[in-house]
mmCIF file of C-alpha atoms in Angstrom:
data_model
loop_
_atom_site.group_PDB
_atom_site.id
_atom_site.type_symbol
_atom_site.label_atom_id
_atom_site.label_comp_id
_atom_site.label_asym_id
_atom_site.label_seq_id
_atom_site.Cartn_x
_atom_site.Cartn_y
_atom_site.Cartn_z
ATOM 1 C CA UNK A 1 35.746 12.054 41.382
ATOM 2 C CA UNK A 2 34.384 15.518 41.521
ATOM 3 C CA UNK A 3 30.632 16.183 40.726
ATOM 4 C CA UNK A 4 31.525 17.924 37.485
ATOM 5 C CA UNK A 5 33.641 15.108 36.256
ATOM 6 C CA UNK A 6 30.861 12.619 37.094
ATOM 7 C CA UNK A 7 28.360 14.607 35.118
ATOM 8 C CA UNK A 8 30.768 14.703 32.166
ATOM 9 C CA UNK A 9 31.303 10.920 32.331
ATOM 10 C CA UNK A 10 27.570 10.257 32.662
ATOM 11 C CA UNK A 11 26.799 12.460 29.643
ATOM 12 C CA UNK A 12 29.472 10.647 27.682
ATOM 13 C CA UNK A 13 27.952 7.259 28.551
ATOM 14 C CA UNK A 14 24.469 8.355 27.568
ATOM 15 C CA UNK A 15 25.783 9.707 24.325
ATOM 16 C CA UNK A 16 27.564 6.405 23.516
ATOM 17 C CA UNK A 17 24.407 4.442 24.381
ATOM 18 C CA UNK A 18 22.364 6.588 22.063
ATOM 19 C CA UNK A 19 24.900 6.261 19.255
ATOM 20 C CA UNK A 20 24.984 2.553 19.818
ATOM 21 C CA UNK A 21 21.245 2.330 19.425
ATOM 22 C CA UNK A 22 21.345 4.253 16.212
ATOM 23 C CA UNK A 23 24.111 2.085 14.897
ATOM 24 C CA UNK A 24 22.416 -1.147 15.809
ATOM 25 C CA UNK A 25 19.139 -0.005 14.282
ATOM 26 C CA UNK A 26 20.772 1.568 11.183
ATOM 27 C CA UNK A 27 21.697 -1.665 9.415
ATOM 28 C CA UNK A 28 23.658 -3.183 12.234
ATOM 29 C CA UNK A 29 22.972 -6.681 13.475
ATOM 30 C CA UNK A 30 23.882 -6.516 17.177
ATOM 31 C CA UNK A 31 20.551 -5.814 18.879
ATOM 32 C CA UNK A 32 17.798 -8.393 19.444
ATOM 33 C CA UNK A 33 15.401 -6.234 17.441
ATOM 34 C CA UNK A 34 17.848 -6.021 14.548
ATOM 35 C CA UNK A 35 18.462 -9.747 14.577
ATOM 36 C CA UNK A 36 14.736 -10.498 14.623
ATOM 37 C CA UNK A 37 14.076 -8.013 11.802
ATOM 38 C CA UNK A 38 16.953 -9.324 9.777
ATOM 39 C CA UNK A 39 15.545 -12.901 9.988
ATOM 40 C CA UNK A 40 12.165 -11.538 8.842
ATOM 41 C CA UNK A 41 13.834 -9.712 5.976
ATOM 42 C CA UNK A 42 15.726 -12.805 4.846
ATOM 43 C CA UNK A 43 12.479 -14.759 4.981
ATOM 44 C CA UNK A 44 10.772 -12.143 2.835
ATOM 45 C CA UNK A 45 13.607 -12.188 0.300
ATOM 46 C CA UNK A 46 13.343 -15.987 -0.009
ATOM 47 C CA UNK A 47 9.637 -15.839 -0.632
ATOM 48 C CA UNK A 48 9.579 -12.953 -3.184
ATOM 49 C CA UNK A 49 9.848 -14.935 -6.380
ATOM 50 C CA UNK A 50 6.462 -16.553 -7.035
ATOM 51 C CA UNK A 51 5.894 -19.486 -9.354
ATOM 52 C CA UNK A 52 3.884 -18.948 -12.464
ATOM 53 C CA UNK A 53 0.816 -21.146 -12.908
ATOM 54 C CA UNK A 54 0.937 -22.442 -9.334
ATOM 55 C CA UNK A 55 -2.047 -24.428 -8.004
ATOM 56 C CA UNK A 56 -3.181 -25.676 -4.645
ATOM 57 C CA UNK A 57 -2.359 -29.400 -4.389
ATOM 58 C CA UNK A 58 -2.236 -30.114 -0.663
ATOM 59 C CA UNK A 59 -5.752 -28.997 0.386
ATOM 60 C CA UNK A 60 -9.358 -29.446 -0.624
ATOM 61 C CA UNK A 61 -10.072 -25.844 0.230
ATOM 62 C CA UNK A 62 -10.534 -23.336 -2.589
ATOM 63 C CA UNK A 63 -7.985 -20.522 -3.075
ATOM 64 C CA UNK A 64 -10.623 -18.141 -1.691
ATOM 65 C CA UNK A 65 -11.110 -20.161 1.497
ATOM 66 C CA UNK A 66 -7.335 -20.270 2.040
ATOM 67 C CA UNK A 67 -6.948 -16.517 1.617
ATOM 68 C CA UNK A 68 -9.967 -15.736 3.854
ATOM 69 C CA UNK A 69 -8.312 -17.717 6.725
ATOM 70 C CA UNK A 70 -5.214 -15.545 6.499
ATOM 71 C CA UNK A 71 -6.999 -12.371 7.492
ATOM 72 C CA UNK A 72 -6.566 -11.158 11.033
ATOM 73 C CA UNK A 73 -6.773 -7.887 12.950
ATOM 74 C CA UNK A 74 -3.193 -6.897 12.104
ATOM 75 C CA UNK A 75 -2.596 -8.588 8.766
ATOM 76 C CA UNK A 76 -4.305 -9.420 5.484
ATOM 77 C CA UNK A 77 -1.903 -12.377 4.908
ATOM 78 C CA UNK A 78 0.759 -13.924 7.169
ATOM 79 C CA UNK A 79 4.517 -13.795 6.560
ATOM 80 C CA UNK A 80 4.566 -17.482 5.752
ATOM 81 C CA UNK A 81 2.293 -17.954 2.740
ATOM 82 C CA UNK A 82 3.387 -20.836 0.491
ATOM 83 C CA UNK A 83 -0.040 -20.783 -1.165
ATOM 84 C CA UNK A 84 0.267 -17.139 -2.250
ATOM 85 C CA UNK A 85 1.323 -17.918 -5.810
ATOM 86 C CA UNK A 86 -1.591 -20.290 -6.216
ATOM 87 C CA UNK A 87 -4.148 -17.792 -4.907
ATOM 88 C CA UNK A 88 -2.757 -15.001 -7.191
ATOM 89 C CA UNK A 89 -2.810 -17.474 -10.125
ATOM 90 C CA UNK A 90 -6.493 -18.232 -9.354
ATOM 91 C CA UNK A 91 -7.235 -14.449 -9.327
ATOM 92 C CA UNK A 92 -5.597 -14.126 -12.745
ATOM 93 C CA UNK A 93 -7.323 -17.100 -14.387
ATOM 94 C CA UNK A 94 -10.546 -18.221 -12.638
ATOM 95 C CA UNK A 95 -13.705 -18.088 -14.768
ATOM 96 C CA UNK A 96 -15.791 -14.886 -14.456
ATOM 97 C CA UNK A 97 -19.326 -15.832 -13.303
ATOM 98 C CA UNK A 98 -20.767 -12.244 -13.144
ATOM 99 C CA UNK A 99 -19.680 -8.703 -14.004
ATOM 100 C CA UNK A 100 -21.263 -5.558 -12.726
ATOM 101 C CA UNK A 101 -20.447 -1.874 -12.355
ATOM 102 C CA UNK A 102 -18.013 -1.054 -9.593
ATOM 103 C CA UNK A 103 -18.893 -0.077 -6.064
ATOM 104 C CA UNK A 104 -19.307 3.590 -5.325
ATOM 105 C CA UNK A 105 -16.323 5.805 -5.916
ATOM 106 C CA UNK A 106 -14.841 8.335 -8.271
ATOM 107 C CA UNK A 107 -12.840 6.058 -10.599
ATOM 108 C CA UNK A 108 -13.765 3.482 -13.220
ATOM 109 C CA UNK A 109 -13.830 -0.132 -12.027
ATOM 110 C CA UNK A 110 -15.916 -3.279 -12.406
ATOM 111 C CA UNK A 111 -17.017 -5.718 -9.770
ATOM 112 C CA UNK A 112 -16.464 -9.295 -10.921
ATOM 113 C CA UNK A 113 -17.544 -12.555 -9.264
ATOM 114 C CA UNK A 114 -15.118 -15.385 -10.010
ATOM 115 C CA UNK A 115 -15.806 -19.105 -10.039
ATOM 116 C CA UNK A 116 -16.718 -20.172 -6.519
ATOM 117 C CA UNK A 117 -18.475 -16.879 -5.727
ATOM 118 C CA UNK A 118 -15.364 -14.811 -4.950
ATOM 119 C CA UNK A 119 -15.836 -11.041 -5.447
ATOM 120 C CA UNK A 120 -12.931 -9.060 -6.926
ATOM 121 C CA UNK A 121 -12.400 -5.478 -8.166
ATOM 122 C CA UNK A 122 -11.173 -5.083 -11.731
ATOM 123 C CA UNK A 123 -9.423 -1.808 -12.657
ATOM 124 C CA UNK A 124 -8.756 -1.419 -16.374
ATOM 125 C CA UNK A 125 -5.577 -0.191 -17.995
ATOM 126 C CA UNK A 126 -5.869 3.519 -18.823
ATOM 127 C CA UNK A 127 -2.230 4.497 -19.532
ATOM 128 C CA UNK A 128 0.781 2.894 -21.186
ATOM 129 C CA UNK A 129 3.548 2.145 -18.735
ATOM 130 C CA UNK A 130 5.774 5.007 -19.761
ATOM 131 C CA UNK A 131 2.930 7.688 -19.614
ATOM 132 C CA UNK A 132 3.775 10.461 -17.154
ATOM 133 C CA UNK A 133 0.893 12.039 -15.319
ATOM 134 C CA UNK A 134 1.422 15.742 -15.014
ATOM 135 C CA UNK A 135 -0.145 18.164 -12.645
ATOM 136 C CA UNK A 136 -1.110 17.571 -9.028
ATOM 137 C CA UNK A 137 0.319 14.468 -7.336
ATOM 138 C CA UNK A 138 -3.286 13.059 -7.212
ATOM 139 C CA UNK A 139 -4.066 13.866 -10.869
ATOM 140 C CA UNK A 140 -5.177 11.522 -13.605
ATOM 141 C CA UNK A 141 -7.011 8.207 -13.868
ATOM 142 C CA UNK A 142 -6.374 5.238 -11.630
ATOM 143 C CA UNK A 143 -3.353 3.253 -12.694
ATOM 144 C CA UNK A 144 -3.980 -0.536 -12.552
ATOM 145 C CA UNK A 145 -0.286 -1.328 -12.505
ATOM 146 C CA UNK A 146 0.090 0.858 -9.368
ATOM 147 C CA UNK A 147 -2.272 -1.462 -7.506
ATOM 148 C CA UNK A 148 -0.111 -4.433 -8.474
ATOM 149 C CA UNK A 149 3.142 -2.712 -7.469
ATOM 150 C CA UNK A 150 1.721 -1.367 -4.229
ATOM 151 C CA UNK A 151 0.647 -4.890 -3.171
ATOM 152 C CA UNK A 152 4.171 -6.160 -3.703
ATOM 153 C CA UNK A 153 5.721 -3.188 -1.920
ATOM 154 C CA UNK A 154 3.460 -4.098 1.032
ATOM 155 C CA UNK A 155 5.072 -7.587 0.936
ATOM 156 C CA UNK A 156 8.581 -6.107 0.717
ATOM 157 C CA UNK A 157 8.124 -3.686 3.600
ATOM 158 C CA UNK A 158 6.633 -6.473 5.751
ATOM 159 C CA UNK A 159 3.443 -4.596 6.478
ATOM 160 C CA UNK A 160 1.045 -7.202 5.019
ATOM 161 C CA UNK A 161 -1.868 -4.760 5.161
ATOM 162 C CA UNK A 162 -2.802 -4.604 1.448
ATOM 163 C CA UNK A 163 -5.338 -6.893 -0.164
ATOM 164 C CA UNK A 164 -3.974 -9.280 -2.792
ATOM 165 C CA UNK A 165 -3.616 -7.859 -6.273
ATOM 166 C CA UNK A 166 -2.610 -9.470 -9.622
ATOM 167 C CA UNK A 167 -2.550 -8.402 -13.226
ATOM 168 C CA UNK A 168 -5.094 -9.997 -15.550
ATOM 169 C CA UNK A 169 -6.018 -9.988 -19.237
ATOM 170 C CA UNK A 170 -9.731 -10.478 -19.911
ATOM 171 C CA UNK A 171 -11.619 -10.935 -23.174
ATOM 172 C CA UNK A 172 -14.474 -8.416 -22.932
ATOM 173 C CA UNK A 173 -16.487 -10.069 -25.674
ATOM 174 C CA UNK A 174 -16.304 -13.685 -24.507
ATOM 175 C CA UNK A 175 -15.580 -13.423 -20.684
ATOM 176 C CA UNK A 176 -17.346 -10.220 -19.582
ATOM 177 C CA UNK A 177 -20.260 -9.252 -21.815
ATOM 178 C CA UNK A 178 -22.035 -12.659 -21.679
ATOM 179 C CA UNK A 179 -22.194 -12.421 -17.815
ATOM 180 C CA UNK A 180 -22.518 -8.660 -17.432
ATOM 181 C CA UNK A 181 -25.477 -6.991 -15.804
ATOM 182 C CA UNK A 182 -27.613 -4.729 -17.907
ATOM 183 C CA UNK A 183 -26.228 -1.677 -16.031
ATOM 184 C CA UNK A 184 -22.657 -2.582 -17.014
ATOM 185 C CA UNK A 185 -23.564 -3.742 -20.490
ATOM 186 C CA UNK A 186 -25.224 -0.442 -21.214
ATOM 187 C CA UNK A 187 -21.843 1.260 -20.923
ATOM 188 C CA UNK A 188 -20.038 -0.800 -23.612
ATOM 189 C CA UNK A 189 -19.222 0.756 -26.926
ATOM 190 C CA UNK A 190 -16.774 0.416 -29.837
ATOM 191 C CA UNK A 191 -13.926 2.701 -30.735
ATOM 192 C CA UNK A 192 -12.877 1.438 -34.213
ATOM 193 C CA UNK A 193 -12.096 -2.274 -33.635
ATOM 194 C CA UNK A 194 -11.587 -1.836 -29.885
ATOM 195 C CA UNK A 195 -14.196 -2.794 -27.311
ATOM 196 C CA UNK A 196 -14.578 -0.203 -24.541
ATOM 197 C CA UNK A 197 -16.663 0.507 -21.443
ATOM 198 C CA UNK A 198 -17.098 3.439 -19.178
ATOM 199 C CA UNK A 199 -18.976 1.974 -16.225
ATOM 200 C CA UNK A 200 -20.649 3.931 -13.403
ATOM 201 C CA UNK A 201 -18.772 6.265 -11.134
ATOM 202 C CA UNK A 202 -18.433 9.941 -10.143
ATOM 203 C CA UNK A 203 -16.000 10.786 -12.920
ATOM 204 C CA UNK A 204 -17.132 8.077 -15.404
ATOM 205 C CA UNK A 205 -18.036 9.595 -18.781
ATOM 206 C CA UNK A 206 -19.098 8.022 -22.123
ATOM 207 C CA UNK A 207 -16.517 10.325 -23.710
ATOM 208 C CA UNK A 208 -13.675 8.787 -21.596
ATOM 209 C CA UNK A 209 -14.021 5.006 -21.749
ATOM 210 C CA UNK A 210 -11.333 2.456 -21.070
ATOM 211 C CA UNK A 211 -10.600 0.495 -24.248
ATOM 212 C CA UNK A 212 -9.232 -2.929 -24.892
ATOM 213 C CA UNK A 213 -6.801 -3.809 -27.715
ATOM 214 C CA UNK A 214 -9.424 -5.456 -29.844
ATOM 215 C CA UNK A 215 -11.386 -7.493 -27.236
ATOM 216 C CA UNK A 216 -8.419 -8.110 -24.834
ATOM 217 C CA UNK A 217 -8.240 -5.726 -21.905
ATOM 218 C CA UNK A 218 -5.422 -5.540 -19.367
ATOM 219 C CA UNK A 219 -6.212 -4.650 -15.803
ATOM 220 C CA UNK A 220 -5.622 -5.481 -12.157
ATOM 221 C CA UNK A 221 -7.742 -7.734 -9.982
ATOM 222 C CA UNK A 222 -7.976 -7.042 -6.267
ATOM 223 C CA UNK A 223 -9.234 -9.789 -3.907
ATOM 224 C CA UNK A 224 -12.344 -8.612 -1.965
ATOM 225 C CA UNK A 225 -11.798 -8.933 1.813
ATOM 226 C CA UNK A 226 -14.030 -11.534 3.545
ATOM 227 C CA UNK A 227 -17.488 -10.262 4.541
ATOM 228 C CA UNK A 228 -16.836 -11.435 8.127
ATOM 229 C CA UNK A 229 -14.361 -8.580 8.390
ATOM 230 C CA UNK A 230 -16.579 -5.528 7.673
ATOM 231 C CA UNK A 231 -14.716 -2.289 7.115
ATOM 232 C CA UNK A 232 -14.992 1.060 8.831
ATOM 233 C CA UNK A 233 -14.081 4.242 6.967
ATOM 234 C CA UNK A 234 -12.040 7.080 8.666
ATOM 235 C CA UNK A 235 -11.121 10.531 7.555
ATOM 236 C CA UNK A 236 -7.324 10.653 7.264
ATOM 237 C CA UNK A 237 -6.009 13.188 9.842
ATOM 238 C CA UNK A 238 -3.489 14.367 7.222
ATOM 239 C CA UNK A 239 -5.999 14.528 4.362
ATOM 240 C CA UNK A 240 -5.947 17.287 1.762
ATOM 241 C CA UNK A 241 -8.776 19.756 1.238
ATOM 242 C CA UNK A 242 -8.703 19.398 -2.597
ATOM 243 C CA UNK A 243 -9.794 23.025 -2.775
ATOM 244 C CA UNK A 244 -7.603 25.648 -4.337
ATOM 245 C CA UNK A 245 -6.408 28.259 -1.902
ATOM 246 C CA UNK A 246 -7.655 26.303 1.219
ATOM 247 C CA UNK A 247 -5.058 24.566 3.299
ATOM 248 C CA UNK A 248 -5.687 21.760 5.769
ATOM 249 C CA UNK A 249 -4.416 22.479 9.313
ATOM 250 C CA UNK A 250 -1.515 20.135 8.971
ATOM 251 C CA UNK A 251 -0.231 22.148 5.992
ATOM 252 C CA UNK A 252 0.441 25.298 8.121
ATOM 253 C CA UNK A 253 0.614 24.057 11.725
ATOM 254 C CA UNK A 254 3.868 22.288 12.431
ATOM 255 C CA UNK A 255 2.630 21.211 15.912
ATOM 256 C CA UNK A 256 -0.420 19.521 14.357
ATOM 257 C CA UNK A 257 0.697 16.029 15.429
ATOM 258 C CA UNK A 258 0.384 17.013 19.111
ATOM 259 C CA UNK A 259 -3.299 17.731 18.520
ATOM 260 C CA UNK A 260 -3.722 14.383 16.674
ATOM 261 C CA UNK A 261 -2.132 12.503 19.606
ATOM 262 C CA UNK A 262 -5.023 13.719 21.830
ATOM 263 C CA UNK A 263 -7.748 12.404 19.527
ATOM 264 C CA UNK A 264 -8.943 8.747 19.524
ATOM 265 C CA UNK A 265 -7.930 6.390 18.078
ATOM 266 C CA UNK A 266 -4.525 8.103 17.811
ATOM 267 C CA UNK A 267 -4.164 8.731 21.520
ATOM 268 C CA UNK A 268 -3.528 5.045 22.233
ATOM 269 C CA UNK A 269 -2.832 1.787 20.460
ATOM 270 C CA UNK A 270 -1.037 1.302 17.085
ATOM 271 C CA UNK A 271 -3.129 3.492 14.836
ATOM 272 C CA UNK A 272 -0.826 6.584 14.784
ATOM 273 C CA UNK A 273 2.185 4.411 14.048
ATOM 274 C CA UNK A 274 0.152 2.783 11.282
ATOM 275 C CA UNK A 275 -0.585 6.211 9.858
ATOM 276 C CA UNK A 276 3.169 6.964 9.835
ATOM 277 C CA UNK A 277 3.977 3.644 8.178
ATOM 278 C CA UNK A 278 1.285 4.433 5.625
ATOM 279 C CA UNK A 279 2.850 7.849 4.942
ATOM 280 C CA UNK A 280 6.190 6.135 4.237
ATOM 281 C CA UNK A 281 4.447 3.577 1.992
ATOM 282 C CA UNK A 282 2.549 6.404 0.149
ATOM 283 C CA UNK A 283 5.657 8.565 -0.288
ATOM 284 C CA UNK A 284 7.537 5.682 -1.837
ATOM 285 C CA UNK A 285 4.768 4.989 -4.402
ATOM 286 C CA UNK A 286 3.902 8.677 -4.917
ATOM 287 C CA UNK A 287 0.348 8.435 -3.594
ATOM 288 C CA UNK A 288 -0.939 11.817 -2.354
ATOM 289 C CA UNK A 289 -4.628 10.762 -2.540
ATOM 290 C CA UNK A 290 -5.225 8.959 0.760
ATOM 291 C CA UNK A 291 -7.927 11.336 2.046
ATOM 292 C CA UNK A 292 -9.713 8.451 3.908
ATOM 293 C CA UNK A 293 -8.618 5.048 5.100
ATOM 294 C CA UNK A 294 -10.266 1.854 6.313
ATOM 295 C CA UNK A 295 -9.881 -0.367 9.282
ATOM 296 C CA UNK A 296 -11.970 -3.288 10.565
ATOM 297 C CA UNK A 297 -15.130 -2.350 12.406
ATOM 298 C CA UNK A 298 -15.498 -2.363 16.117
ATOM 299 C CA UNK A 299 -11.776 -2.806 16.643
ATOM 300 C CA UNK A 300 -11.313 -0.426 19.496
ATOM 301 C CA UNK A 301 -8.425 1.150 17.583
ATOM 302 C CA UNK A 302 -6.391 -2.100 17.498
ATOM 303 C CA UNK A 303 -7.104 -2.922 13.815
ATOM 304 C CA UNK A 304 -4.492 -2.191 11.194
ATOM 305 C CA UNK A 305 -4.882 0.625 8.752
ATOM 306 C CA UNK A 306 -5.712 -1.339 5.582
ATOM 307 C CA UNK A 307 -3.817 -0.259 2.509
ATOM 308 C CA UNK A 308 -6.740 -0.085 0.059
ATOM 309 C CA UNK A 309 -7.036 1.879 -3.166
ATOM 310 C CA UNK A 310 -3.446 2.523 -4.149
ATOM 311 C CA UNK A 311 -4.098 3.250 -7.868
ATOM 312 C CA UNK A 312 -3.277 6.991 -7.730
ATOM 313 C CA UNK A 313 0.445 6.026 -7.466
ATOM 314 C CA UNK A 314 3.429 5.767 -9.753
ATOM 315 C CA UNK A 315 2.143 8.649 -11.898
ATOM 316 C CA UNK A 316 5.252 10.759 -12.252
ATOM 317 C CA UNK A 317 8.701 9.177 -11.415
ATOM 318 C CA UNK A 318 10.363 12.604 -11.245
ATOM 319 C CA UNK A 319 7.982 14.034 -8.595
ATOM 320 C CA UNK A 320 8.816 13.362 -4.941
ATOM 321 C CA UNK A 321 5.851 14.869 -3.090
ATOM 322 C CA UNK A 322 7.443 15.486 0.394
ATOM 323 C CA UNK A 323 4.151 16.623 1.950
ATOM 324 C CA UNK A 324 3.027 12.961 1.901
ATOM 325 C CA UNK A 325 5.602 12.425 4.639
ATOM 326 C CA UNK A 326 3.979 14.989 6.980
ATOM 327 C CA UNK A 327 2.876 12.424 9.580
ATOM 328 C CA UNK A 328 6.513 11.301 9.844
ATOM 329 C CA UNK A 329 8.286 14.622 9.996
ATOM 330 C CA UNK A 330 5.665 16.289 12.215
ATOM 331 C CA UNK A 331 5.337 13.417 14.677
ATOM 332 C CA UNK A 332 9.000 12.471 14.468
ATOM 333 C CA UNK A 333 8.389 8.840 15.341
ATOM 334 C CA UNK A 334 8.516 5.531 13.540
ATOM 335 C CA UNK A 335 8.414 1.838 14.399
ATOM 336 C CA UNK A 336 11.775 0.174 15.065
ATOM 337 C CA UNK A 337 10.742 -2.697 12.730
ATOM 338 C CA UNK A 338 9.893 -0.234 9.953
ATOM 339 C CA UNK A 339 13.245 1.627 10.409
ATOM 340 C CA UNK A 340 15.156 -1.583 10.345
ATOM 341 C CA UNK A 341 13.369 -2.879 7.211
ATOM 342 C CA UNK A 342 13.994 0.438 5.367
ATOM 343 C CA UNK A 343 17.719 0.256 6.166
ATOM 344 C CA UNK A 344 17.865 -3.228 4.775
ATOM 345 C CA UNK A 345 16.426 -2.015 1.549
ATOM 346 C CA UNK A 346 19.073 0.696 0.856
ATOM 347 C CA UNK A 347 21.542 0.642 -2.013
ATOM 348 C CA UNK A 348 19.142 -0.509 -4.756
ATOM 349 C CA UNK A 349 17.760 -3.461 -2.764
ATOM 350 C CA UNK A 350 14.273 -2.051 -2.872
ATOM 351 C CA UNK A 351 14.061 -1.703 -6.641
ATOM 352 C CA UNK A 352 15.660 -5.131 -7.003
ATOM 353 C CA UNK A 353 13.117 -6.696 -4.707
ATOM 354 C CA UNK A 354 10.259 -5.083 -6.625
ATOM 355 C CA UNK A 355 11.551 -6.476 -9.922
ATOM 356 C CA UNK A 356 11.806 -9.953 -8.413
ATOM 357 C CA UNK A 357 8.441 -9.810 -6.736
ATOM 358 C CA UNK A 358 6.597 -8.850 -9.908
ATOM 359 C CA UNK A 359 8.255 -11.183 -12.457
ATOM 360 C CA UNK A 360 5.514 -13.772 -12.080
ATOM 361 C CA UNK A 361 2.745 -11.284 -12.826
ATOM 362 C CA UNK A 362 0.834 -11.516 -16.056
ATOM 363 C CA UNK A 363 1.161 -7.750 -16.482
ATOM 364 C CA UNK A 364 5.002 -7.866 -16.119
ATOM 365 C CA UNK A 365 6.874 -5.499 -16.451
ATOM 366 C CA UNK A 366 4.709 -3.775 -13.837
ATOM 367 C CA UNK A 367 6.914 -0.647 -13.430
ATOM 368 C CA UNK A 368 9.288 1.090 -15.800
ATOM 369 C CA UNK A 369 12.886 1.696 -14.856
ATOM 370 C CA UNK A 370 12.301 5.373 -13.984
ATOM 371 C CA UNK A 371 9.676 4.310 -11.428
ATOM 372 C CA UNK A 372 11.965 1.650 -9.985
ATOM 373 C CA UNK A 373 14.727 4.278 -9.637
ATOM 374 C CA UNK A 374 12.232 6.560 -7.922
ATOM 375 C CA UNK A 375 11.590 3.961 -5.236
ATOM 376 C CA UNK A 376 15.303 3.869 -4.307
ATOM 377 C CA UNK A 377 15.588 7.638 -4.429
ATOM 378 C CA UNK A 378 12.541 8.271 -2.241
ATOM 379 C CA UNK A 379 13.791 5.654 0.241
ATOM 380 C CA UNK A 380 16.854 7.817 0.762
ATOM 381 C CA UNK A 381 14.583 10.803 1.529
ATOM 382 C CA UNK A 382 12.599 8.743 4.116
ATOM 383 C CA UNK A 383 15.776 7.645 5.882
ATOM 384 C CA UNK A 384 17.119 11.178 5.875
ATOM 385 C CA UNK A 385 13.912 12.415 7.457
ATOM 386 C CA UNK A 386 14.115 9.863 10.269
ATOM 387 C CA UNK A 387 17.757 10.735 10.891
ATOM 388 C CA UNK A 388 16.771 14.451 11.172
ATOM 389 C CA UNK A 389 14.274 13.518 13.848
ATOM 390 C CA UNK A 390 16.885 11.574 15.751
ATOM 391 C CA UNK A 391 19.312 14.405 15.554
ATOM 392 C CA UNK A 392 16.532 16.722 16.887
ATOM 393 C CA UNK A 393 15.190 14.695 19.762
ATOM 394 C CA UNK A 394 17.306 11.496 19.963
ATOM 395 C CA UNK A 395 16.803 7.882 18.910
ATOM 396 C CA UNK A 396 14.978 6.918 22.016
ATOM 397 C CA UNK A 397 12.079 9.297 21.243
ATOM 398 C CA UNK A 398 12.087 8.658 17.496
ATOM 399 C CA UNK A 399 12.337 4.859 17.222
ATOM 400 C CA UNK A 400 9.326 3.201 18.854
ATOM 401 C CA UNK A 401 9.170 -0.465 19.805
ATOM 402 C CA UNK A 402 5.663 -1.580 18.846
ATOM 403 C CA UNK A 403 5.066 -5.145 17.745
ATOM 404 C CA UNK A 404 1.385 -5.911 18.162
ATOM 405 C CA UNK A 405 0.591 -9.449 17.141
ATOM 406 C CA UNK A 406 -3.072 -10.027 17.896
ATOM 407 C CA UNK A 407 -4.290 -13.599 17.613
ATOM 408 C CA UNK A 408 -6.744 -14.573 14.983
ATOM 409 C CA UNK A 409 -10.279 -14.949 16.297
#
């Protein structure tokens, strides 16, 4: 065979191998990675529906002790969590021992201590479900239902990097005010027959309180991560300036990712791929407000990027803010496991999974139909972006095999 013919044959073989990889990782079941990811997906599907009113019956540990033992460097909860429904039910029903103003931040929240000494963050309802937040993609108050939906999307995507969240109704008069600190109590007021509070935060104003219906307030409760896992805050490399007329470097420099790859902790380890996973997660929920992020302290770059503070999401179901995906389309890389999971959620499977995952929640329905449809529509955009990268540089350079499973200490 002549040299030219050999070159042609070799190029053909390489092309077929590349196409085979794309096929196997694009919903196919032939590769080992695809089979492994398909098994994980089926396991997730089977565990989505959570029992209402579940309680721990097989252990003397409290729900808080069970949840604390789940946390590891790369996950907030494991993929096999038969106790999850019981822990969420405890979050939604345990007696409030103490109520205080929220920790520092820009948005209204309250810090509650539940029976047994467990700290949680309570975010009150500010909008009706069908309210559309106009303006910038990070505009408006926090949305409590967005925190709930984001937690369940974290389950569905198999990331397991978001703290546990559940909807809860509290009686401000009988559950909160009797155990409230003076600082929180001083922010309570009445609007007609409705009890309200405005708390302490950067944007908290007496003129803009959150109000219950009578004394009953709907909100979300987020489980506080164990104190043995202290957090470290990082500036997001793709953060916005929040200043009119001033662009961040990533907004005008298409080669920005190459600079990020040279900076720790993005120059080694899983952090950059975590940032890209998070960009996909944030695009699906419409969260353009992740200017910082948290990891565990002293992790050497190995800790997961923890998906905290997701309440600036699900504001406008008609707005698909593509700039949220900048880490993905500028770096043109994504985990194989993420790509496989996204492909398994095509064709309406994502919105269906979200409906099923949230049916147990006291605040159900958590999302309106337009927001559920937006999840499916945005997923198509994510998949198209990855395919464009593969067309540009090939599957081998785009789909990255990275499955770090660090043991619990």
